[in-house]
Amino acid sequence: MQTISFKWRISQIFGDNTYTEDIDEKDKISTLEFDKTGDYIAVGDNNGRVILFQSDNIKNQSSSESDISDREIDIEESENGSEKEKEIEDEFIKKKKKQRLKYKFYTEFQSHEASFDYIKSLEVSEKINKIQWIKRRSQSHLLLTTNDQSIKLWKIITKKIRSFDNINSKKEQKNLNSENNFHFPKMEVTQVEKKSTNTKIYGDAHVYNINSISLSCDDETFISSDDLRINLWNLERSDKAFNIVDIKPENIKQLSEVITCSQFHPSECSEFIYSTSKGIINYADLRQGSKCNESVRRFQDVKNLEKETFFDEIVSNITDIKFSPCGRYILSRDFTSLKVWDLNMENQPLSTFYFHDFSHNRFNELYESDYIFDRFKCNWSGDGKYAMTGSYEDYYYIFDWKKNKGMLVDCSKTTTVYSEFYDANSEPNNENGFFENSENNNKLSYNSEKINLRKKILDLSFNPNNSFLAVAATNILYLFTGDEYKNQQSEKQNQNEILM
């Protein structure tokens, strides 16, 4: 059969890509999100800052230069190949280079500040937990940002400062009767300012730390969730929220699970999902009642009902969930697996992809250092064909979930990255290698002694309209372009086999 590999190309890098152990915790990226058009990227960090990047596809905007030179990007990988293969590769690179997106810095603002809650005697971190873009209704941008305790609505306005040019000088005023010396003043744009304004603060509705927010498809309401409750907000009203889920028991000692994430359906504004620390996904509909505690459908893998050890219960904690773009499937992520669920099948997932093989030998260390509680995010491609999530050592996974194939991509490379899909259900054959290709299934294996747990990719976001991926690797933002690339040599072999 014809082999198809996924060709990833690093387009840009924002941040210092020289990794050091002394990275300031405040500079680490905590969340990122594309807007619905794919023309803007919002990045939040642990210091409460939000940085926006703009695509060069927007009209009347000057193009920006990449942080990586074209010479670095276009390095040929097939040095040992034939001249004809190199010519095909050059044509492919030139064609894709014209279509490649470029992003540039747009603006930056301080969204949240560190504070102290005197009633609870608790320090509130300024870390940005989640960002949500709101569909544009005017020339300004609207987005929601949240830390542990408050949600803010921000409005970013672009203001053009104009001034008169070609004003007649005093020397020219002596001969104003001459047509050559008289100039009509022209109004020209001399400066463009971007102003960020906090228009609303949605606060005092959560007792526990907010873990996620999600905007409905009508862009009028959104939900916010903490460990025990989910609230429904209207964008126009910041003084009142409606509680729609409350799992807090009468006796707090009987608490057995907490809410970890929530999301609205992409096309039904009354339906939403939320996950719990028990590995359960709850599907609720607001049309069935104002309280959605009981009127829910529960998705749980029957294989995980029997927890053998204490660590099995911890790693089954769902850290993120996402609806597919079509709304029929759900993607869930826990510490050791990524699962795809069908809304019509509650007892088991359609596909399950396992990783972090090294963790089974290091559970004690992971627990003592709190790395076992890392909140890895997951995401879909714009067409829903691929599912992706982050890992340690600045690697991330991409899965073709319908074909049950997967691959692992290295963010540290600054040249073209070729990665073959491997059988996602196969086991690695080489237990002593560190990210080495297995000969049979091309799966990458781990050496538990060499894994650097401080280097990790917690969040990534896929452009909804292009094959373009934004990856947050600690304090660095990587932007990738990717295409399915057919191996020309394999295609020739297949044609010869058919002729024979």
PDB file of N, CA, C and O in Angstrom, residues 168-203:
ATOM      1  N   ASN A 168       1.474  73.835   3.988  1.00  0.00           N
ATOM      2  CA  ASN A 168       2.303  74.871   3.386  1.00  0.00           C
ATOM      3  C   ASN A 168       3.216  75.502   4.428  1.00  0.00           C
ATOM      4  O   ASN A 168       2.767  75.864   5.526  1.00  0.00           O
ATOM      5  N   SER A 169       4.492  75.611   4.105  1.00  0.00           N
ATOM      6  CA  SER A 169       5.455  76.225   5.011  1.00  0.00           C
ATOM      7  C   SER A 169       5.375  77.745   4.918  1.00  0.00           C
ATOM      8  O   SER A 169       4.747  78.313   4.022  1.00  0.00           O
ATOM      9  N   LYS A 170       6.041  78.433   5.841  1.00  0.00           N
ATOM     10  CA  LYS A 170       6.021  79.898   5.860  1.00  0.00           C
ATOM     11  C   LYS A 170       6.696  80.481   4.618  1.00  0.00           C
ATOM     12  O   LYS A 170       6.308  81.524   4.105  1.00  0.00           O
ATOM     13  N   LYS A 171       7.745  79.786   4.142  1.00  0.00           N
ATOM     14  CA  LYS A 171       8.425  80.285   2.944  1.00  0.00           C
ATOM     15  C   LYS A 171       7.518  80.206   1.731  1.00  0.00           C
ATOM     16  O   LYS A 171       7.543  81.065   0.860  1.00  0.00           O
ATOM     17  N   GLU A 172       6.698  79.166   1.703  1.00  0.00           N
ATOM     18  CA  GLU A 172       5.815  79.002   0.555  1.00  0.00           C
ATOM     19  C   GLU A 172       4.622  79.946   0.599  1.00  0.00           C
ATOM     20  O   GLU A 172       3.975  80.178  -0.404  1.00  0.00           O
ATOM     21  N   GLN A 173       4.331  80.483   1.798  1.00  0.00           N
ATOM     22  CA  GLN A 173       3.171  81.383   1.913  1.00  0.00           C
ATOM     23  C   GLN A 173       3.369  82.696   1.163  1.00  0.00           C
ATOM     24  O   GLN A 173       2.415  83.392   0.861  1.00  0.00           O
ATOM     25  N   LYS A 174       4.638  83.046   0.865  1.00  0.00           N
ATOM     26  CA  LYS A 174       4.892  84.306   0.151  1.00  0.00           C
ATOM     27  C   LYS A 174       4.409  84.210  -1.291  1.00  0.00           C
ATOM     28  O   LYS A 174       4.027  85.207  -1.889  1.00  0.00           O
ATOM     29  N   ASN A 175       4.471  83.029  -1.839  1.00  0.00           N
ATOM     30  CA  ASN A 175       4.083  82.862  -3.241  1.00  0.00           C
ATOM     31  C   ASN A 175       2.898  81.911  -3.374  1.00  0.00           C
ATOM     32  O   ASN A 175       2.927  80.952  -4.129  1.00  0.00           O
ATOM     33  N   LEU A 176       1.864  82.147  -2.577  1.00  0.00           N
ATOM     34  CA  LEU A 176       0.700  81.263  -2.606  1.00  0.00           C
ATOM     35  C   LEU A 176      -0.092  81.385  -3.896  1.00  0.00           C
ATOM     36  O   LEU A 176      -0.914  80.546  -4.211  1.00  0.00           O
ATOM     37  N   ASN A 177       0.182  82.494  -4.615  1.00  0.00           N
ATOM     38  CA  ASN A 177      -0.538  82.647  -5.874  1.00  0.00           C
ATOM     39  C   ASN A 177      -0.068  81.651  -6.925  1.00  0.00           C
ATOM     40  O   ASN A 177      -0.744  81.407  -7.901  1.00  0.00           O
ATOM     41  N   SER A 178       1.121  81.112  -6.703  1.00  0.00           N
ATOM     42  CA  SER A 178       1.647  80.136  -7.643  1.00  0.00           C
ATOM     43  C   SER A 178       1.069  78.749  -7.341  1.00  0.00           C
ATOM     44  O   SER A 178       1.046  78.323  -6.189  1.00  0.00           O
ATOM     45  N   GLU A 179       0.594  78.113  -8.375  1.00  0.00           N
ATOM     46  CA  GLU A 179      -0.012  76.789  -8.179  1.00  0.00           C
ATOM     47  C   GLU A 179       1.000  75.754  -7.717  1.00  0.00           C
ATOM     48  O   GLU A 179       0.669  74.794  -7.031  1.00  0.00           O
ATOM     49  N   ASN A 180       2.264  75.928  -8.090  1.00  0.00           N
ATOM     50  CA  ASN A 180       3.271  74.948  -7.721  1.00  0.00           C
ATOM     51  C   ASN A 180       3.642  75.017  -6.248  1.00  0.00           C
ATOM     52  O   ASN A 180       4.158  74.050  -5.689  1.00  0.00           O
ATOM     53  N   ASN A 181       3.430  76.171  -5.620  1.00  0.00           N
ATOM     54  CA  ASN A 181       3.826  76.342  -4.222  1.00  0.00           C
ATOM     55  C   ASN A 181       2.691  76.076  -3.241  1.00  0.00           C
ATOM     56  O   ASN A 181       2.930  76.015  -2.035  1.00  0.00           O
ATOM     57  N   PHE A 182       1.493  75.950  -3.722  1.00  0.00           N
ATOM     58  CA  PHE A 182       0.358  75.758  -2.822  1.00  0.00           C
ATOM     59  C   PHE A 182      -0.020  74.276  -2.777  1.00  0.00           C
ATOM     60  O   PHE A 182      -0.176  73.626  -3.809  1.00  0.00           O
ATOM     61  N   HIS A 183      -0.125  73.728  -1.569  1.00  0.00           N
ATOM     62  CA  HIS A 183      -0.467  72.319  -1.373  1.00  0.00           C
ATOM     63  C   HIS A 183      -1.697  72.217  -0.481  1.00  0.00           C
ATOM     64  O   HIS A 183      -1.785  72.886   0.547  1.00  0.00           O
ATOM     65  N   PHE A 184      -2.611  71.379  -0.888  1.00  0.00           N
ATOM     66  CA  PHE A 184      -3.765  71.106  -0.033  1.00  0.00           C
ATOM     67  C   PHE A 184      -3.364  70.100   1.051  1.00  0.00           C
ATOM     68  O   PHE A 184      -2.732  69.070   0.741  1.00  0.00           O
ATOM     69  N   PRO A 185      -3.682  70.346   2.295  1.00  0.00           N
ATOM     70  CA  PRO A 185      -3.334  69.396   3.377  1.00  0.00           C
ATOM     71  C   PRO A 185      -4.054  68.066   3.187  1.00  0.00           C
ATOM     72  O   PRO A 185      -5.204  68.028   2.760  1.00  0.00           O
ATOM     73  N   LYS A 186      -3.354  66.995   3.518  1.00  0.00           N
ATOM     74  CA  LYS A 186      -3.914  65.644   3.423  1.00  0.00           C
ATOM     75  C   LYS A 186      -3.920  64.990   4.797  1.00  0.00           C
ATOM     76  O   LYS A 186      -2.979  65.133   5.557  1.00  0.00           O
ATOM     77  N   MET A 187      -5.015  64.286   5.069  1.00  0.00           N
ATOM     78  CA  MET A 187      -5.134  63.547   6.328  1.00  0.00           C
ATOM     79  C   MET A 187      -4.563  62.143   6.135  1.00  0.00           C
ATOM     80  O   MET A 187      -5.031  61.382   5.293  1.00  0.00           O
ATOM     81  N   GLU A 188      -3.513  61.810   6.905  1.00  0.00           N
ATOM     82  CA  GLU A 188      -2.869  60.524   6.789  1.00  0.00           C
ATOM     83  C   GLU A 188      -2.755  59.868   8.153  1.00  0.00           C
ATOM     84  O   GLU A 188      -2.663  60.543   9.181  1.00  0.00           O
ATOM     85  N   VAL A 189      -2.770  58.528   8.137  1.00  0.00           N
ATOM     86  CA  VAL A 189      -2.621  57.762   9.375  1.00  0.00           C
ATOM     87  C   VAL A 189      -1.138  57.733   9.742  1.00  0.00           C
ATOM     88  O   VAL A 189      -0.303  57.232   8.984  1.00  0.00           O
ATOM     89  N   THR A 190      -0.798  58.285  10.881  1.00  0.00           N
ATOM     90  CA  THR A 190       0.596  58.349  11.329  1.00  0.00           C
ATOM     91  C   THR A 190       0.917  57.320  12.402  1.00  0.00           C
ATOM     92  O   THR A 190       2.076  56.971  12.600  1.00  0.00           O
ATOM     93  N   GLN A 191      -0.118  56.824  13.084  1.00  0.00           N
ATOM     94  CA  GLN A 191       0.127  55.868  14.163  1.00  0.00           C
ATOM     95  C   GLN A 191      -1.119  55.033  14.394  1.00  0.00           C
ATOM     96  O   GLN A 191      -2.250  55.511  14.226  1.00  0.00           O
ATOM     97  N   VAL A 192      -0.917  53.774  14.749  1.00  0.00           N
ATOM     98  CA  VAL A 192      -2.021  52.866  15.065  1.00  0.00           C
ATOM     99  C   VAL A 192      -1.850  52.397  16.504  1.00  0.00           C
ATOM    100  O   VAL A 192      -0.835  51.790  16.854  1.00  0.00           O
ATOM    101  N   GLU A 193      -2.824  52.682  17.341  1.00  0.00           N
ATOM    102  CA  GLU A 193      -2.785  52.279  18.740  1.00  0.00           C
ATOM    103  C   GLU A 193      -3.828  51.202  18.999  1.00  0.00           C
ATOM    104  O   GLU A 193      -4.934  51.245  18.443  1.00  0.00           O
ATOM    105  N   LYS A 194      -3.468  50.262  19.846  1.00  0.00           N
ATOM    106  CA  LYS A 194      -4.392  49.193  20.233  1.00  0.00           C
ATOM    107  C   LYS A 194      -4.655  49.324  21.723  1.00  0.00           C
ATOM    108  O   LYS A 194      -3.744  49.198  22.538  1.00  0.00           O
ATOM    109  N   LYS A 195      -5.895  49.525  22.060  1.00  0.00           N
ATOM    110  CA  LYS A 195      -6.283  49.760  23.442  1.00  0.00           C
ATOM    111  C   LYS A 195      -7.108  48.590  23.953  1.00  0.00           C
ATOM    112  O   LYS A 195      -8.077  48.175  23.314  1.00  0.00           O
ATOM    113  N   SER A 196      -6.719  48.059  25.110  1.00  0.00           N
ATOM    114  CA  SER A 196      -7.435  46.937  25.732  1.00  0.00           C
ATOM    115  C   SER A 196      -8.229  47.458  26.922  1.00  0.00           C
ATOM    116  O   SER A 196      -7.664  48.075  27.832  1.00  0.00           O
ATOM    117  N   THR A 197      -9.520  47.195  26.918  1.00  0.00           N
ATOM    118  CA  THR A 197     -10.405  47.702  27.969  1.00  0.00           C
ATOM    119  C   THR A 197     -11.157  46.551  28.610  1.00  0.00           C
ATOM    120  O   THR A 197     -11.753  45.720  27.914  1.00  0.00           O
ATOM    121  N   ASN A 198     -11.147  46.523  29.934  1.00  0.00           N
ATOM    122  CA  ASN A 198     -11.916  45.527  30.679  1.00  0.00           C
ATOM    123  C   ASN A 198     -13.337  46.061  30.867  1.00  0.00           C
ATOM    124  O   ASN A 198     -13.576  46.983  31.636  1.00  0.00           O
ATOM    125  N   THR A 199     -14.291  45.483  30.130  1.00  0.00           N
ATOM    126  CA  THR A 199     -15.655  46.000  30.144  1.00  0.00           C
ATOM    127  C   THR A 199     -16.525  45.383  31.231  1.00  0.00           C
ATOM    128  O   THR A 199     -17.438  46.035  31.735  1.00  0.00           O
ATOM    129  N   LYS A 200     -16.267  44.101  31.588  1.00  0.00           N
ATOM    130  CA  LYS A 200     -17.076  43.443  32.616  1.00  0.00           C
ATOM    131  C   LYS A 200     -16.217  42.474  33.416  1.00  0.00           C
ATOM    132  O   LYS A 200     -15.241  41.927  32.904  1.00  0.00           O
ATOM    133  N   ILE A 201     -16.601  42.285  34.678  1.00  0.00           N
ATOM    134  CA  ILE A 201     -15.962  41.298  35.552  1.00  0.00           C
ATOM    135  C   ILE A 201     -17.050  40.399  36.115  1.00  0.00           C
ATOM    136  O   ILE A 201     -17.973  40.865  36.792  1.00  0.00           O
ATOM    137  N   TYR A 202     -16.952  39.113  35.814  1.00  0.00           N
ATOM    138  CA  TYR A 202     -17.919  38.136  36.306  1.00  0.00           C
ATOM    139  C   TYR A 202     -17.287  37.450  37.522  1.00  0.00           C
ATOM    140  O   TYR A 202     -16.514  36.501  37.383  1.00  0.00           O
ATOM    141  N   GLY A 203     -17.607  37.928  38.683  1.00  0.00           N
ATOM    142  CA  GLY A 203     -16.965  37.413  39.885  1.00  0.00           C
ATOM    143  C   GLY A 203     -17.957  37.073  40.980  1.00  0.00           C
ATOM    144  O   GLY A 203     -19.185  37.217  40.838  1.00  0.00           O
TER     145      GLY A 203
END
